Amino acid sequence: MSSLRPLHDRVIVKRLENETKTASGIVIPDNAAEKPDQGEVIAVGPGKKNDKGEFVALGVSVGDRVLFGKYSGQSVKVDGQELLVIKEEELFAVVQK
């Protein structure tokens, strides 16, 4: 994903695929499935400038699995992939592996 470089405190997130079956084996049709609210960070911006004009690095890094709200960020399509551009402050948590 070298064609996108986020600015400031923004991150580029690729949504993780939603489960298409319930635990009991019921198949969920595509139109009834909710968009997942977690994804993988594929690019991070340089950070925000503080009062002194210095960049403060972001708390997430490429490869992190993150949680975010259903309506967070801006959806963009690059090379046929749907990605999200989200400000770091809109991310809820990093999922520990």
PDB file of C-alpha atoms in Angstrom:
ATOM      1  CA  MET A   1       0.000   0.000   0.000  1.00  0.00           C
ATOM      2  CA  SER A   2       2.752   2.419  -0.955  1.00  0.00           C
ATOM      3  CA  SER A   3       0.376   4.709  -2.858  1.00  0.00           C
ATOM      4  CA  LEU A   4      -1.185   6.165   0.322  1.00  0.00           C
ATOM      5  CA  ARG A   5       0.691   8.132   2.961  1.00  0.00           C
ATOM      6  CA  PRO A   6      -1.555   9.522   5.712  1.00  0.00           C
ATOM      7  CA  LEU A   7      -0.936  13.024   7.015  1.00  0.00           C
ATOM      8  CA  HIS A   8      -0.754  14.295  10.598  1.00  0.00           C
ATOM      9  CA  ASP A   9      -2.441  12.000  13.148  1.00  0.00           C
ATOM     10  CA  ARG A  10      -4.343   9.871  10.662  1.00  0.00           C
ATOM     11  CA  VAL A  11      -4.013   6.126  10.074  1.00  0.00           C
ATOM     12  CA  ILE A  12      -5.075   3.926   7.158  1.00  0.00           C
ATOM     13  CA  VAL A  13      -7.022   0.856   8.267  1.00  0.00           C
ATOM     14  CA  LYS A  14      -8.105  -2.199   6.295  1.00  0.00           C
ATOM     15  CA  ARG A  15     -11.314  -3.643   7.708  1.00  0.00           C
ATOM     16  CA  LEU A  16     -11.135  -7.265   8.821  1.00  0.00           C
ATOM     17  CA  GLU A  17     -13.659  -9.583   7.242  1.00  0.00           C
ATOM     18  CA  ASN A  18     -16.782 -10.288   9.238  1.00  0.00           C
ATOM     19  CA  GLU A  19     -17.811 -13.806  10.182  1.00  0.00           C
ATOM     20  CA  THR A  20     -20.345 -15.216   7.721  1.00  0.00           C
ATOM     21  CA  LYS A  21     -21.580 -17.951  10.087  1.00  0.00           C
ATOM     22  CA  THR A  22     -22.841 -17.819  13.632  1.00  0.00           C
ATOM     23  CA  ALA A  23     -21.422 -20.141  16.308  1.00  0.00           C
ATOM     24  CA  SER A  24     -24.348 -22.500  15.724  1.00  0.00           C
ATOM     25  CA  GLY A  25     -23.627 -22.683  11.968  1.00  0.00           C
ATOM     26  CA  ILE A  26     -26.306 -20.331  10.615  1.00  0.00           C
ATOM     27  CA  VAL A  27     -25.080 -18.527   7.478  1.00  0.00           C
ATOM     28  CA  ILE A  28     -25.512 -14.739   7.602  1.00  0.00           C
ATOM     29  CA  PRO A  29     -26.354 -13.216   4.180  1.00  0.00           C
ATOM     30  CA  ASP A  30     -24.132 -10.332   2.992  1.00  0.00           C
ATOM     31  CA  ASN A  31     -26.931  -7.752   3.166  1.00  0.00           C
ATOM     32  CA  ALA A  32     -27.702  -8.607   6.814  1.00  0.00           C
ATOM     33  CA  ALA A  33     -24.104  -8.664   8.009  1.00  0.00           C
ATOM     34  CA  GLU A  34     -22.889  -5.575   9.844  1.00  0.00           C
ATOM     35  CA  LYS A  35     -19.624  -3.954   8.879  1.00  0.00           C
ATOM     36  CA  PRO A  36     -16.871  -5.062  11.236  1.00  0.00           C
ATOM     37  CA  ASP A  37     -15.578  -2.535  13.713  1.00  0.00           C
ATOM     38  CA  GLN A  38     -12.010  -3.755  13.756  1.00  0.00           C
ATOM     39  CA  GLY A  39      -9.216  -3.712  11.264  1.00  0.00           C
ATOM     40  CA  GLU A  40      -5.492  -3.786  10.633  1.00  0.00           C
ATOM     41  CA  VAL A  41      -3.406  -0.624  10.466  1.00  0.00           C
ATOM     42  CA  ILE A  42      -1.564  -0.533   7.130  1.00  0.00           C
ATOM     43  CA  ALA A  43      -0.083   2.997   7.296  1.00  0.00           C
ATOM     44  CA  VAL A  44       0.387   5.710   9.932  1.00  0.00           C
ATOM     45  CA  GLY A  45       0.998   9.443   9.664  1.00  0.00           C
ATOM     46  CA  PRO A  46       3.953  11.230  11.265  1.00  0.00           C
ATOM     47  CA  GLY A  47       1.882  12.437  14.228  1.00  0.00           C
ATOM     48  CA  LYS A  48       0.557  15.719  15.566  1.00  0.00           C
ATOM     49  CA  LYS A  49       2.645  18.767  16.338  1.00  0.00           C
ATOM     50  CA  ASN A  50       2.738  19.858  19.978  1.00  0.00           C
ATOM     51  CA  ASP A  51       2.947  23.458  21.255  1.00  0.00           C
ATOM     52  CA  LYS A  52       6.698  23.503  20.597  1.00  0.00           C
ATOM     53  CA  GLY A  53       6.245  22.466  16.953  1.00  0.00           C
ATOM     54  CA  GLU A  54       7.653  18.972  17.542  1.00  0.00           C
ATOM     55  CA  PHE A  55       5.925  15.898  16.164  1.00  0.00           C
ATOM     56  CA  VAL A  56       4.396  13.569  18.767  1.00  0.00           C
ATOM     57  CA  ALA A  57       4.418  10.014  17.397  1.00  0.00           C
ATOM     58  CA  LEU A  58       1.190   8.022  17.206  1.00  0.00           C
ATOM     59  CA  GLY A  59       0.406   5.245  19.678  1.00  0.00           C
ATOM     60  CA  VAL A  60      -0.344   2.713  16.933  1.00  0.00           C
ATOM     61  CA  SER A  61       1.942   1.171  14.352  1.00  0.00           C
ATOM     62  CA  VAL A  62       1.624  -0.724  11.082  1.00  0.00           C
ATOM     63  CA  GLY A  63       0.264  -4.230  11.681  1.00  0.00           C
ATOM     64  CA  ASP A  64      -1.691  -3.366  14.839  1.00  0.00           C
ATOM     65  CA  ARG A  65      -5.238  -4.693  15.076  1.00  0.00           C
ATOM     66  CA  VAL A  66      -7.496  -1.849  16.223  1.00  0.00           C
ATOM     67  CA  LEU A  67     -11.109  -1.296  17.289  1.00  0.00           C
ATOM     68  CA  PHE A  68     -13.114   1.683  16.026  1.00  0.00           C
ATOM     69  CA  GLY A  69     -16.723   2.888  15.816  1.00  0.00           C
ATOM     70  CA  LYS A  70     -19.054   1.819  13.011  1.00  0.00           C
ATOM     71  CA  TYR A  71     -19.169   5.318  11.564  1.00  0.00           C
ATOM     72  CA  SER A  72     -15.555   6.318  12.248  1.00  0.00           C
ATOM     73  CA  GLY A  73     -13.261   7.674   9.568  1.00  0.00           C
ATOM     74  CA  GLN A  74     -13.649   8.256   5.870  1.00  0.00           C
ATOM     75  CA  SER A  75     -14.001   5.349   3.474  1.00  0.00           C
ATOM     76  CA  VAL A  76     -11.763   5.446   0.370  1.00  0.00           C
ATOM     77  CA  LYS A  77     -11.185   2.993  -2.456  1.00  0.00           C
ATOM     78  CA  VAL A  78      -7.592   2.404  -3.585  1.00  0.00           C
ATOM     79  CA  ASP A  79      -6.559  -0.273  -6.099  1.00  0.00           C
ATOM     80  CA  GLY A  80      -9.979  -1.916  -5.699  1.00  0.00           C
ATOM     81  CA  GLN A  81      -9.654  -2.170  -1.895  1.00  0.00           C
ATOM     82  CA  GLU A  82     -11.937  -0.337   0.497  1.00  0.00           C
ATOM     83  CA  LEU A  83      -9.876   1.349   3.197  1.00  0.00           C
ATOM     84  CA  LEU A  84     -10.586   3.739   6.062  1.00  0.00           C
ATOM     85  CA  VAL A  85      -8.709   6.929   6.852  1.00  0.00           C
ATOM     86  CA  ILE A  86      -9.207   7.486  10.593  1.00  0.00           C
ATOM     87  CA  LYS A  87      -7.821  10.029  13.048  1.00  0.00           C
ATOM     88  CA  GLU A  88      -5.951   8.327  15.872  1.00  0.00           C
ATOM     89  CA  GLU A  89      -8.328   9.819  18.447  1.00  0.00           C
ATOM     90  CA  GLU A  90     -11.236   7.911  16.816  1.00  0.00           C
ATOM     91  CA  LEU A  91      -9.588   4.552  17.532  1.00  0.00           C
ATOM     92  CA  PHE A  92     -10.877   2.846  20.691  1.00  0.00           C
ATOM     93  CA  ALA A  93      -8.187   0.250  21.408  1.00  0.00           C
ATOM     94  CA  VAL A  94      -5.401  -1.936  20.108  1.00  0.00           C
ATOM     95  CA  VAL A  95      -6.194  -5.667  20.262  1.00  0.00           C
ATOM     96  CA  GLN A  96      -3.298  -7.475  21.943  1.00  0.00           C
ATOM     97  CA  LYS A  97      -2.221 -10.709  20.263  1.00  0.00           C
TER      98      LYS A  97
END
